[in-house]
PDB file of C-alpha atoms in Angstrom:
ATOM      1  CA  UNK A   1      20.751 -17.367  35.277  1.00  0.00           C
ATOM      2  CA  UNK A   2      16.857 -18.270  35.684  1.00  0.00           C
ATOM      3  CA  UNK A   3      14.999 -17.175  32.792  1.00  0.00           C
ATOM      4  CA  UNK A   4      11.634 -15.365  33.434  1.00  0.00           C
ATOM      5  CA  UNK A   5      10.151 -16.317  30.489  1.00  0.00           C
ATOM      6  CA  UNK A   6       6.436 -14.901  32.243  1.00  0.00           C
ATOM      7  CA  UNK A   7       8.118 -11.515  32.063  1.00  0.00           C
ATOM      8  CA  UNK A   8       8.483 -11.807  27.831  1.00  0.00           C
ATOM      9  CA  UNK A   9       5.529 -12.920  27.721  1.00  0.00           C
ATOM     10  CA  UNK A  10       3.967 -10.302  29.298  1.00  0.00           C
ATOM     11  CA  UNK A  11       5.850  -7.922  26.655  1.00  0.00           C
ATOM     12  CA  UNK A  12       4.720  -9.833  23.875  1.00  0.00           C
ATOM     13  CA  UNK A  13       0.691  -9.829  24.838  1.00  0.00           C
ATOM     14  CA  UNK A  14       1.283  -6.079  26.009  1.00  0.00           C
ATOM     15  CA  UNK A  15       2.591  -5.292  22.731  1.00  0.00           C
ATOM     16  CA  UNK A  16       0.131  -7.471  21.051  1.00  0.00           C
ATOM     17  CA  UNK A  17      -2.726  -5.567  22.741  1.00  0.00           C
ATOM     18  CA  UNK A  18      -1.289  -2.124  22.332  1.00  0.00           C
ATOM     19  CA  UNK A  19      -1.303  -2.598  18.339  1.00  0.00           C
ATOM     20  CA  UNK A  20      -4.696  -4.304  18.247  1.00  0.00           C
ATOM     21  CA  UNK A  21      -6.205  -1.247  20.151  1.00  0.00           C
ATOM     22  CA  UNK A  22      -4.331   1.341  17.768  1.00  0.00           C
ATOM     23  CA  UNK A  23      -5.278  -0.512  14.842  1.00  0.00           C
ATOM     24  CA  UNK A  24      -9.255  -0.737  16.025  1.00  0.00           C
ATOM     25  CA  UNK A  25      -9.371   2.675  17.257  1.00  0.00           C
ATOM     26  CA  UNK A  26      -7.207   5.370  15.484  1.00  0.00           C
ATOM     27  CA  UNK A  27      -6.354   3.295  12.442  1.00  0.00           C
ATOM     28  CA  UNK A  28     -10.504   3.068  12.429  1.00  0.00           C
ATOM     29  CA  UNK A  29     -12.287   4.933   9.488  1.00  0.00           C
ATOM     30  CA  UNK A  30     -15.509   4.653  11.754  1.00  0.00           C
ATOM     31  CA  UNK A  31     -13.598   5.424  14.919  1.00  0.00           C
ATOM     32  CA  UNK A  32     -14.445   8.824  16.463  1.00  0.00           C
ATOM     33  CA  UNK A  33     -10.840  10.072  16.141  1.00  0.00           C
ATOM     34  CA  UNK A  34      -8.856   8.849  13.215  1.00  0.00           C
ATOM     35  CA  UNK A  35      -5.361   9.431  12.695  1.00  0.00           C
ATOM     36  CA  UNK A  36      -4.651   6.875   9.608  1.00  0.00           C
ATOM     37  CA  UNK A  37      -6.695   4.492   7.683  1.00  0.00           C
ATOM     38  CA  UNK A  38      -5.805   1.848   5.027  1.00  0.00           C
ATOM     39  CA  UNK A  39      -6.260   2.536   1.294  1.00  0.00           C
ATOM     40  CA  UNK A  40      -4.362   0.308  -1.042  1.00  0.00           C
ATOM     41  CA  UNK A  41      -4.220  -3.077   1.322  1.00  0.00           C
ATOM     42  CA  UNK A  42      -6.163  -4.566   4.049  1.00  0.00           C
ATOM     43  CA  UNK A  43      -4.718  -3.473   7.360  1.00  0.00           C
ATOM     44  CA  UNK A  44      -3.303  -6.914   8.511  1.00  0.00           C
ATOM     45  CA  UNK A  45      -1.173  -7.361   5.478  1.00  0.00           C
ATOM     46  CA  UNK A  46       1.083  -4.055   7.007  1.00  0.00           C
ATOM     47  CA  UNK A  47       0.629  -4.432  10.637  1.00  0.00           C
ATOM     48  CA  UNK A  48       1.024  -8.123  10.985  1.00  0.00           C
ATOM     49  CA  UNK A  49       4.676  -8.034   9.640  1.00  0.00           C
ATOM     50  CA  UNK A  50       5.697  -5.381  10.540  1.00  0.00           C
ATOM     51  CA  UNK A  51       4.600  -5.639  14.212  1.00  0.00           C
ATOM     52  CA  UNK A  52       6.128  -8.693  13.882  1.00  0.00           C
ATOM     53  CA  UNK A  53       9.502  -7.850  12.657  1.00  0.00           C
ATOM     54  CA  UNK A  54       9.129  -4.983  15.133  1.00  0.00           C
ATOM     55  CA  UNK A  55       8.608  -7.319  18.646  1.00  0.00           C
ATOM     56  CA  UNK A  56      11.605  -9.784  17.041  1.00  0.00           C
ATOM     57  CA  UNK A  57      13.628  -6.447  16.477  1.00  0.00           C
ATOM     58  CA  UNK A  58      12.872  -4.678  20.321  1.00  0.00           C
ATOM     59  CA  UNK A  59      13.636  -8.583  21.826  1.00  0.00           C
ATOM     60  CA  UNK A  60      16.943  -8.232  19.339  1.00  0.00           C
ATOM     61  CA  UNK A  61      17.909  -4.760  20.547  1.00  0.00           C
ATOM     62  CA  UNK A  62      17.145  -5.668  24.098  1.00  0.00           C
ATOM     63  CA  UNK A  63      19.390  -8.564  23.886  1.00  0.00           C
ATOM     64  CA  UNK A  64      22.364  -7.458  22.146  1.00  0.00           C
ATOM     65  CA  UNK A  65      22.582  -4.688  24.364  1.00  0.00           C
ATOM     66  CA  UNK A  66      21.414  -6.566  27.319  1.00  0.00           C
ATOM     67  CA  UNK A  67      24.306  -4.324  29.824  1.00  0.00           C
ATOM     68  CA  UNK A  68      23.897  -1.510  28.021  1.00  0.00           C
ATOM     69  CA  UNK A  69      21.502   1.428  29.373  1.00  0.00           C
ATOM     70  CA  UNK A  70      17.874   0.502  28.162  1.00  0.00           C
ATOM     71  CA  UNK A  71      17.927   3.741  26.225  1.00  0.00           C
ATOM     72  CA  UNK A  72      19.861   2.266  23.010  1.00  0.00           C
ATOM     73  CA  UNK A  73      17.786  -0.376  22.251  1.00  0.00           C
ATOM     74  CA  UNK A  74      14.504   1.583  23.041  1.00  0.00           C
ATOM     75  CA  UNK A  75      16.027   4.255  20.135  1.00  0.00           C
ATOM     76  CA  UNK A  76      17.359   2.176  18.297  1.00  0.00           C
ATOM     77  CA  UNK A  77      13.910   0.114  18.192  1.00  0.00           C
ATOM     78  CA  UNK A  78      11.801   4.004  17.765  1.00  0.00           C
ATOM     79  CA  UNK A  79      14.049   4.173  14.614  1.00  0.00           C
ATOM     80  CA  UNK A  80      12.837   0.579  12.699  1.00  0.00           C
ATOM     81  CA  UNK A  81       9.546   2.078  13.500  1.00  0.00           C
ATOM     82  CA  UNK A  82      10.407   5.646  12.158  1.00  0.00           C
ATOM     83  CA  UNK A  83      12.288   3.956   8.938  1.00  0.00           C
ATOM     84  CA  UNK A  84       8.819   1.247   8.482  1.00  0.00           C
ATOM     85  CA  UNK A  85       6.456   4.712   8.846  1.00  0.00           C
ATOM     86  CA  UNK A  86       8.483   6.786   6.414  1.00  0.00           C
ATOM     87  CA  UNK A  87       8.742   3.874   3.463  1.00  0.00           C
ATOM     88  CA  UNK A  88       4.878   4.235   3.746  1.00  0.00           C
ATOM     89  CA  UNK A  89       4.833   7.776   4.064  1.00  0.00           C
ATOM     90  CA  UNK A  90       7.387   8.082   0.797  1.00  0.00           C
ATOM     91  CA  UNK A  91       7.071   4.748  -1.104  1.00  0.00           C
ATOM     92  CA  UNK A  92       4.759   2.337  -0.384  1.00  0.00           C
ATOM     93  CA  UNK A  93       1.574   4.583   0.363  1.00  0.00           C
ATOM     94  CA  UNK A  94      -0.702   1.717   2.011  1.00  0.00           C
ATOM     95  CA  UNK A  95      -1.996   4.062   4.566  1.00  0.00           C
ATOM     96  CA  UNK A  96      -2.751   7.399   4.592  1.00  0.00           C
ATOM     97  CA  UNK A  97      -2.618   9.749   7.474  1.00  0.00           C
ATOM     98  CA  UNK A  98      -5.631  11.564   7.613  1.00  0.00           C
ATOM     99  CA  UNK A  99      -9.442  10.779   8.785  1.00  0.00           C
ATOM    100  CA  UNK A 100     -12.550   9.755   6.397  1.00  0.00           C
ATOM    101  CA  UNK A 101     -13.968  10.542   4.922  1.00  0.00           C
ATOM    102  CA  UNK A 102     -11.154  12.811   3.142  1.00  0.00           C
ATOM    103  CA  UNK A 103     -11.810  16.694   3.566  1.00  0.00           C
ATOM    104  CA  UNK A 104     -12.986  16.667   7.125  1.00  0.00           C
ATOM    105  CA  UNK A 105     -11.484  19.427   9.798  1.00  0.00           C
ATOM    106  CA  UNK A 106      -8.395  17.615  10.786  1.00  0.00           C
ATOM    107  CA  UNK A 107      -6.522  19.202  13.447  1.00  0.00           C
ATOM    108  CA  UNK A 108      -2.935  17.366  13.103  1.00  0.00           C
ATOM    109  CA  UNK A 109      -2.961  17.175   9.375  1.00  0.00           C
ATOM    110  CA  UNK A 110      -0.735  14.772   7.502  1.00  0.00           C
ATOM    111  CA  UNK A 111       2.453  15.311   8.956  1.00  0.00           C
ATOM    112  CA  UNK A 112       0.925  15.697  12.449  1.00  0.00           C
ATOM    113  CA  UNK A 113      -0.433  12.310  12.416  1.00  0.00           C
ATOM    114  CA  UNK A 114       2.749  10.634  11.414  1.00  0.00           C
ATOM    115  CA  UNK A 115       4.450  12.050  14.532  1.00  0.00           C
ATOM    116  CA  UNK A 116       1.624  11.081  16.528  1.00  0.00           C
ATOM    117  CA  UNK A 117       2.570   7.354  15.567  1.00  0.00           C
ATOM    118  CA  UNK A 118       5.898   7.649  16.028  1.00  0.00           C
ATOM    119  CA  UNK A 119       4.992   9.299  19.569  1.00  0.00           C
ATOM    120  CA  UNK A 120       2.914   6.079  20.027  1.00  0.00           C
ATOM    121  CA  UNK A 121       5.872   3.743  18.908  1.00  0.00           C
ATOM    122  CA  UNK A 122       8.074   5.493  21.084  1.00  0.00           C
ATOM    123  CA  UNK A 123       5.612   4.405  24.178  1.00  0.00           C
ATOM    124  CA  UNK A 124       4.936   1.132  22.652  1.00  0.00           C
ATOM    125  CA  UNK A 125       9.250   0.496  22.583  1.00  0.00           C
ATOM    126  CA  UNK A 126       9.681   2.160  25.907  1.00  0.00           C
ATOM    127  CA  UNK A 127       7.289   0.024  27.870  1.00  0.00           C
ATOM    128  CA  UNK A 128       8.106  -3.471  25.955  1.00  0.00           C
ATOM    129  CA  UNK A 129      11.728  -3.175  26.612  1.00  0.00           C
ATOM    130  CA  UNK A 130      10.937  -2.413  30.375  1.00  0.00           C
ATOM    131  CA  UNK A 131       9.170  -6.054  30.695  1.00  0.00           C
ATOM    132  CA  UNK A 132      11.886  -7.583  28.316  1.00  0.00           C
ATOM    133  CA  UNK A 133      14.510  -6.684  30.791  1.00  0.00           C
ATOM    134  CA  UNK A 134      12.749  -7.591  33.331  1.00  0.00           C
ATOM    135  CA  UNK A 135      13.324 -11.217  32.123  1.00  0.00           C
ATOM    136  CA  UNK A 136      16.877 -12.717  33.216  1.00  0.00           C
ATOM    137  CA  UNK A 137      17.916 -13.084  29.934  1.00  0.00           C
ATOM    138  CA  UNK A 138      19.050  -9.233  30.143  1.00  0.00           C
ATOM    139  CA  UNK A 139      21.496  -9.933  32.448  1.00  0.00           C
ATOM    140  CA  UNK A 140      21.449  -6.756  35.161  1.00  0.00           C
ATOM    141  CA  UNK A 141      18.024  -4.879  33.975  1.00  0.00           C
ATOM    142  CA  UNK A 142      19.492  -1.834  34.162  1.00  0.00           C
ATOM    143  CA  UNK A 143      16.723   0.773  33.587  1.00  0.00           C
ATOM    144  CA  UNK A 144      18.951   3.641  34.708  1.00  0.00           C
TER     145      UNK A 144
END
């Protein structure tokens, strides 16, 4: 079996680059459209690990079910992201979802926004675990 390791790779700066974008743009206070923005802690001390534990997670997923359809591990990945958004959401309360300033027309409101990520993690699992199987180490990169 010949390992592409160009193909995770390729996940990891794709995911990499999808998160910095989010995080610049619609994590942004001064962003145009804002769907969360940091209160209690800078944004790097959330993102970092859990984006982290997130890729290790999806490259987990995508090799314990490696001939399994590609549909468990991208759900089963959707769901640490859903579980990591509703601890904030419920507990830990580092980011809120809403614009700033605070008060301003928002069209999704709170619980519209949070959905809206999880939307946005569902891309972000569907398309890493695409290029991770595309990598020999998945054995028959089944995407049926």
């Amino acid at each position: 079996m010949k390992i592409k390791t160009s193909s995770i790779i390729q996940a990891a700066i794709f995911y990499t680059c999808s998160v910095v974008i989010s995080e610049a743009t619609l994590g942004n206070p001064d962003f145009p459209i804002n769907v969360w923005r940091f209160e209690m802690i800078p944004t790097w001390q959330w993102s970092v690990p859990v984006h982290i534990a997130g890729f290790i997670w999806l490259f987990f997923c995508n090799r314990l079910f490696y001939d399994q359809n590609i549909r468990i591990p991208i759900f089963i990945s959707i769901l640490f992201f859903l579980a990591c958004e509703t601890a904030n959401w419920s507990i830990f309360h580092f980011f809120v979802y809403e614009p700033y300033p605070v008060g301003e027309a928002y069209p999704l409101g709170v619980a519209g926004s949070f959905w809206l990520i999880i939307l946005l993690y569902s891309v972000l699992c569907t398309v890493t675990s695409m290029l991770l199987r595309t990598s020999g180490m998945f054995n028959k990169n089944r995407f049926e």
